Short mmCIF file of C-alpha atoms and ligand atoms in Angstrom, two decimals:
data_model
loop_
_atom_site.label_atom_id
_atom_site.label_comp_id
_atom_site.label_asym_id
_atom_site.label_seq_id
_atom_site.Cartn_x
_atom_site.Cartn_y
_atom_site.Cartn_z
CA UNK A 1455 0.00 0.00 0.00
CA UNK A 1456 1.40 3.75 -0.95
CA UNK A 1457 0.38 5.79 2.23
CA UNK A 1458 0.89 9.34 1.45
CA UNK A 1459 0.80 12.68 3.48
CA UNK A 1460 0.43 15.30 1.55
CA UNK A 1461 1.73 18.49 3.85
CA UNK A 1462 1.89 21.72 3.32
CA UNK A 1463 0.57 25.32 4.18
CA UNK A 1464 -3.13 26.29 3.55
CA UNK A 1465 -2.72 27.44 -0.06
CA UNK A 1466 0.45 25.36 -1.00
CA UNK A 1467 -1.34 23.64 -3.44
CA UNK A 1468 -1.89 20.40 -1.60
CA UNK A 1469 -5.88 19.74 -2.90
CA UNK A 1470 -5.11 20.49 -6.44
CA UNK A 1471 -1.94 18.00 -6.50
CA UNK A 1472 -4.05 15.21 -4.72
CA UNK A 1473 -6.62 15.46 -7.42
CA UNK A 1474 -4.00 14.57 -9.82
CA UNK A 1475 -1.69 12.02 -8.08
CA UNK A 1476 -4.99 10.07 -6.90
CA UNK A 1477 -6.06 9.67 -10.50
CA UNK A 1478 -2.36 8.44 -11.28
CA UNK A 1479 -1.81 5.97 -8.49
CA UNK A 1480 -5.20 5.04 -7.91
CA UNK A 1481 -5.41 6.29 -4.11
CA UNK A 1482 -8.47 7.33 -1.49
CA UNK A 1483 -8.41 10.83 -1.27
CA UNK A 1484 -8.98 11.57 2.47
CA UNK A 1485 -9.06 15.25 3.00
CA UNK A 1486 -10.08 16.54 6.41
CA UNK A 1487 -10.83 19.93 5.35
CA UNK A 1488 -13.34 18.44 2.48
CA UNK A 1489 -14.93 16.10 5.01
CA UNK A 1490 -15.97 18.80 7.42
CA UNK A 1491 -16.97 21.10 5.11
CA UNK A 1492 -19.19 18.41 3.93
CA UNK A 1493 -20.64 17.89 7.20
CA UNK A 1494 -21.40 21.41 8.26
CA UNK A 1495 -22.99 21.48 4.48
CA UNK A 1496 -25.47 18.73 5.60
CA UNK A 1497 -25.75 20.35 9.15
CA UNK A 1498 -24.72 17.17 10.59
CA UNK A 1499 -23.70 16.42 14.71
CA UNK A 1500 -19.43 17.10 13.23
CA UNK A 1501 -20.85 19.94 11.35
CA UNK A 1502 -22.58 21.82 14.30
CA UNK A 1503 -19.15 20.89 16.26
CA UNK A 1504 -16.53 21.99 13.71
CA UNK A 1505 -17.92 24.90 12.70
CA UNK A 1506 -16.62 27.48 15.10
CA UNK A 1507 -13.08 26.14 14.26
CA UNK A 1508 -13.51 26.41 10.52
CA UNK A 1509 -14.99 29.96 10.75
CA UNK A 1510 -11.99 30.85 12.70
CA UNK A 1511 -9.43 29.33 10.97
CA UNK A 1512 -8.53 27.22 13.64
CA UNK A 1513 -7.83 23.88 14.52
CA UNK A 1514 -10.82 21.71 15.22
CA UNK A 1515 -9.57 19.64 18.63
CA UNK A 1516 -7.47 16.65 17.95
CA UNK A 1517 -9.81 13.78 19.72
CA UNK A 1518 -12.85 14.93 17.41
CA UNK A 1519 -10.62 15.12 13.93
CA UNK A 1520 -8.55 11.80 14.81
CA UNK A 1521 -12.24 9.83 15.42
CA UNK A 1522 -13.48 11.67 12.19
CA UNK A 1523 -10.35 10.15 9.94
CA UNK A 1524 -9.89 6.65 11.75
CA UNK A 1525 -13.79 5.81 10.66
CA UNK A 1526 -12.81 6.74 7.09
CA UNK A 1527 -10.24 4.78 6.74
CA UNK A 1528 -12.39 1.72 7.70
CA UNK A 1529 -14.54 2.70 5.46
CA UNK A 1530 -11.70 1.71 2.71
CA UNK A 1531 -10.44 -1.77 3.26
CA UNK A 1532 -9.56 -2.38 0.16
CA UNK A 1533 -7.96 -0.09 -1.32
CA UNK A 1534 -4.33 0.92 -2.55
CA UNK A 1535 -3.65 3.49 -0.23
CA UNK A 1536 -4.39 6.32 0.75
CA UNK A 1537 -3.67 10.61 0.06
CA UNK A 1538 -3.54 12.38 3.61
CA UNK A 1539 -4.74 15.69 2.71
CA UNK A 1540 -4.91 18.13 5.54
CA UNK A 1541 -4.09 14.96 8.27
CA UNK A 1542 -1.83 14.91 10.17
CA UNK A 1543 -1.82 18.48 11.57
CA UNK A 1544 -0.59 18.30 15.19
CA UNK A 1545 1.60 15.93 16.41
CA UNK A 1546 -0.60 14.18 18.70
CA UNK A 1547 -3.15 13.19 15.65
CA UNK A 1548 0.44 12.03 13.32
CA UNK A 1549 0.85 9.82 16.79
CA UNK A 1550 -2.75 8.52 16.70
CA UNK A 1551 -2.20 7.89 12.55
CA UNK A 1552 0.77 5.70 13.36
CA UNK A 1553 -0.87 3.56 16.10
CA UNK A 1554 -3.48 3.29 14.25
CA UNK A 1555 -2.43 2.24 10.87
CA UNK A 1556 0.24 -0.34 12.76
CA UNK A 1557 -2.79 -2.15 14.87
CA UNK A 1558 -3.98 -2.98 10.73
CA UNK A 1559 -0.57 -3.82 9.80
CA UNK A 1560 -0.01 -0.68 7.41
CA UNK A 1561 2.58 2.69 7.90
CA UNK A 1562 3.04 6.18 6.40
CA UNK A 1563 4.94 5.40 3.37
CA UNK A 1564 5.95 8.75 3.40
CA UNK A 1565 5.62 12.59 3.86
CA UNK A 1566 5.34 14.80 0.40
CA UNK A 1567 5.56 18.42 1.45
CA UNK A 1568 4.62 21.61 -0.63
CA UNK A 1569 6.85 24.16 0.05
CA UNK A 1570 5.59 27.60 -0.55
CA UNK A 1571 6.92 31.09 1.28
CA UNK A 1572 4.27 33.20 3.49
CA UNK A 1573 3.99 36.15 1.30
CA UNK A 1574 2.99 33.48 -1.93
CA UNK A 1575 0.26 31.81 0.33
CA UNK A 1576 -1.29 34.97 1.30
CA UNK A 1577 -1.92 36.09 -2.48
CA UNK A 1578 -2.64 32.99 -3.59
CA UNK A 1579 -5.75 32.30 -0.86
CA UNK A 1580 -6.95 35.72 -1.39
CA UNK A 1581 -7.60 34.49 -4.79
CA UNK A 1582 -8.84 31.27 -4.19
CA UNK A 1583 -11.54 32.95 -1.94
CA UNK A 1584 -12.48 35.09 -5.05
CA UNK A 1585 -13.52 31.91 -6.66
CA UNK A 1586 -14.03 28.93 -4.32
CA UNK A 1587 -16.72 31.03 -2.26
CA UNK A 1588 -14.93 29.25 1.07
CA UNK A 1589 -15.55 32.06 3.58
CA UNK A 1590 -12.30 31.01 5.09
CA UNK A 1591 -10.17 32.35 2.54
CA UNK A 1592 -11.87 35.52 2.21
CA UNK A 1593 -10.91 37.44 5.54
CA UNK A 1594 -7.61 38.32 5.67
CA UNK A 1595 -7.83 37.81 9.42
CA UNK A 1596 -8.59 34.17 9.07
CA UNK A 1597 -5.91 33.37 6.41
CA UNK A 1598 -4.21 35.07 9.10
CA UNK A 1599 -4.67 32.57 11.87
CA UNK A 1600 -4.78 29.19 9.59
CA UNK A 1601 -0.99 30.38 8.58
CA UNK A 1602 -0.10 31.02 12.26
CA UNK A 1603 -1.82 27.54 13.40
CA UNK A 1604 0.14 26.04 10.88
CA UNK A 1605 3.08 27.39 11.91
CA UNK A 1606 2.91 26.88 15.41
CA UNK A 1607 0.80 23.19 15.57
CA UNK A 1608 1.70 21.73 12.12
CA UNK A 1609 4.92 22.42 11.17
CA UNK A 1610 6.81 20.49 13.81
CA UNK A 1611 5.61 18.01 12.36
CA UNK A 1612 8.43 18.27 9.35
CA UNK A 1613 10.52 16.94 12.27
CA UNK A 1614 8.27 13.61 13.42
CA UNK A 1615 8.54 12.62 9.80
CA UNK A 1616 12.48 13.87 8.90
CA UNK A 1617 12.64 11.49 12.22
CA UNK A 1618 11.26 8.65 10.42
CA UNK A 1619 13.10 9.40 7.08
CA UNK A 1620 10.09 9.67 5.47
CA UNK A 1621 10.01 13.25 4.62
CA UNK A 1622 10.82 14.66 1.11
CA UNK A 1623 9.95 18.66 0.33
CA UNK A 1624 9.21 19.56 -3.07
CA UNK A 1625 9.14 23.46 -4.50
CA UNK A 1626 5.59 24.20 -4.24
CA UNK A 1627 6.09 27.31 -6.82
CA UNK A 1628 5.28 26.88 -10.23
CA UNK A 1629 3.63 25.36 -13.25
CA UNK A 1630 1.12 22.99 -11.72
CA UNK A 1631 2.61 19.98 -14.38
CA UNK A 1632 6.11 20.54 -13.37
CA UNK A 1633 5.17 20.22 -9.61
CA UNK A 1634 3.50 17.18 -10.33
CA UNK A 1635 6.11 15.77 -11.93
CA UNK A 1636 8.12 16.52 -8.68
CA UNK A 1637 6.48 14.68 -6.09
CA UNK A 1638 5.99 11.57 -8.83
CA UNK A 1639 9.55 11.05 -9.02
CA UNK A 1640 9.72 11.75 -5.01
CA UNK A 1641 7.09 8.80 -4.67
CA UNK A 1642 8.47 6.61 -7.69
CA UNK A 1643 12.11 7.05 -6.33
CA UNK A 1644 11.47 6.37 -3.06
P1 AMP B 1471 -8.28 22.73 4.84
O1 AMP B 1471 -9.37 22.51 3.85
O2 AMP B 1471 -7.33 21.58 4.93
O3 AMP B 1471 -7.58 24.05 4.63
O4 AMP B 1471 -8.97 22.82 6.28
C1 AMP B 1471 -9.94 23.81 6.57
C2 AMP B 1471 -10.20 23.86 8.07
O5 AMP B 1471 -10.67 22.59 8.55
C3 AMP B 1471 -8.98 24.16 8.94
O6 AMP B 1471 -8.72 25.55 9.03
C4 AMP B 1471 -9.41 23.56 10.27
O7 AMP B 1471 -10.34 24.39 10.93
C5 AMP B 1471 -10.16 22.31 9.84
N1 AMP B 1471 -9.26 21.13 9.71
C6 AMP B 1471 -8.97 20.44 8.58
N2 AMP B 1471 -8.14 19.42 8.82
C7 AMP B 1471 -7.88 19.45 10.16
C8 AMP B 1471 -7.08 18.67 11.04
N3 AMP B 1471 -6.34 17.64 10.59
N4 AMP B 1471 -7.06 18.99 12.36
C9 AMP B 1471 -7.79 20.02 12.83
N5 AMP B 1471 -8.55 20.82 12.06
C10 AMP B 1471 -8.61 20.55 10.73
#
């Protein structure tokens, strides 16, 4: 099985590459953000929960996320693997991730990260908001306080993977094709 995180800053491009490398390598997309927007679409129990967090552009609590992802990926058995979109985000759920992919026998294969520079993220979510219609990349304010979340709660987590060996960076900035092309070779070399 190829288990791939995808990491990177909100904006680095990390939905847009997962379309495309799912499609290649025939993968379950599993994107956090996606699922709980979902949810608060369909005014579900998560929804009502998450909501507050998304609006803010802040972490929804670890327990809730970690339960969210875990019943997902039972609802997968067989498949090829799996894209991480938007999971793992603090240590504690990359922790939960491993435990809980070793108790069914499977790992992180690895950790592809998107590596894009603050100023570049803030433009390029500022546009996104113009035509996505997500309210949370539409206040500066919020952009403001996923980048700083990131920064303080996700980041570290370059570490917990270099740790493992299983972390490769890739220049998030430019074409879309030649970035894709990157983190192929990243996963077909590795
Ligand atoms: P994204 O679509 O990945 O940018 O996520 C949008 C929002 O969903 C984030 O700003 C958080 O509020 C929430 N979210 C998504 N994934 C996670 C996660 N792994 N842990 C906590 N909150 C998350």
């Amino acid at each position: 099985m190829l288990n791939i995180v995808l990491f990177g800053p909100p904006g680095a491009g990390k939905g847009t590459q997962s379309e495309k490398l799912l499609a290649k390598y025939n993968l379950v997309h599993l994107s956090t953000g996606d699922i709980f927007r979902a949810n608060i679409k369909n005014e579900t129990n998560l929804g009502a929960l998450a909501k507050t967090y998304l609006d803010s552009g802040q972490l929804v609590p670890d327990e809730l996320t970690i339960k969210m992802l875990e019943s997902e990926i039972d609802k997968h058995q067989n498949s090829n693997g799996f894209i991480f979109d938007g999971f793992p985000r603090t240590e504690t759920q990359a922790k939960a991730l491993d435990e809980f992919l070793f108790s069914k026998n499977q790992s992180i294969t690895m950790m592809l990260a998107l590596e894009v520079e603050e100023n570049e993220l803030r433009k390029r979510l500022l546009l996104r908001g113009k035509d996505s219609g997500r309210a949370d990349d539409q206040n500066p304010e919020v952009i403001q306080n996923r980048i700083d979340e990131y920064n303080k709660k996700t980041l570290p987590l370059k570490e917990f993977y270099t740790s493992q060996n299983k972390y490769k960076g890739v220049n998030g900035v430019g074409e879309i094709a030649t970035i894709f092309e990157l983190l192929c070779s990243a996963i077909d070399n590795n």
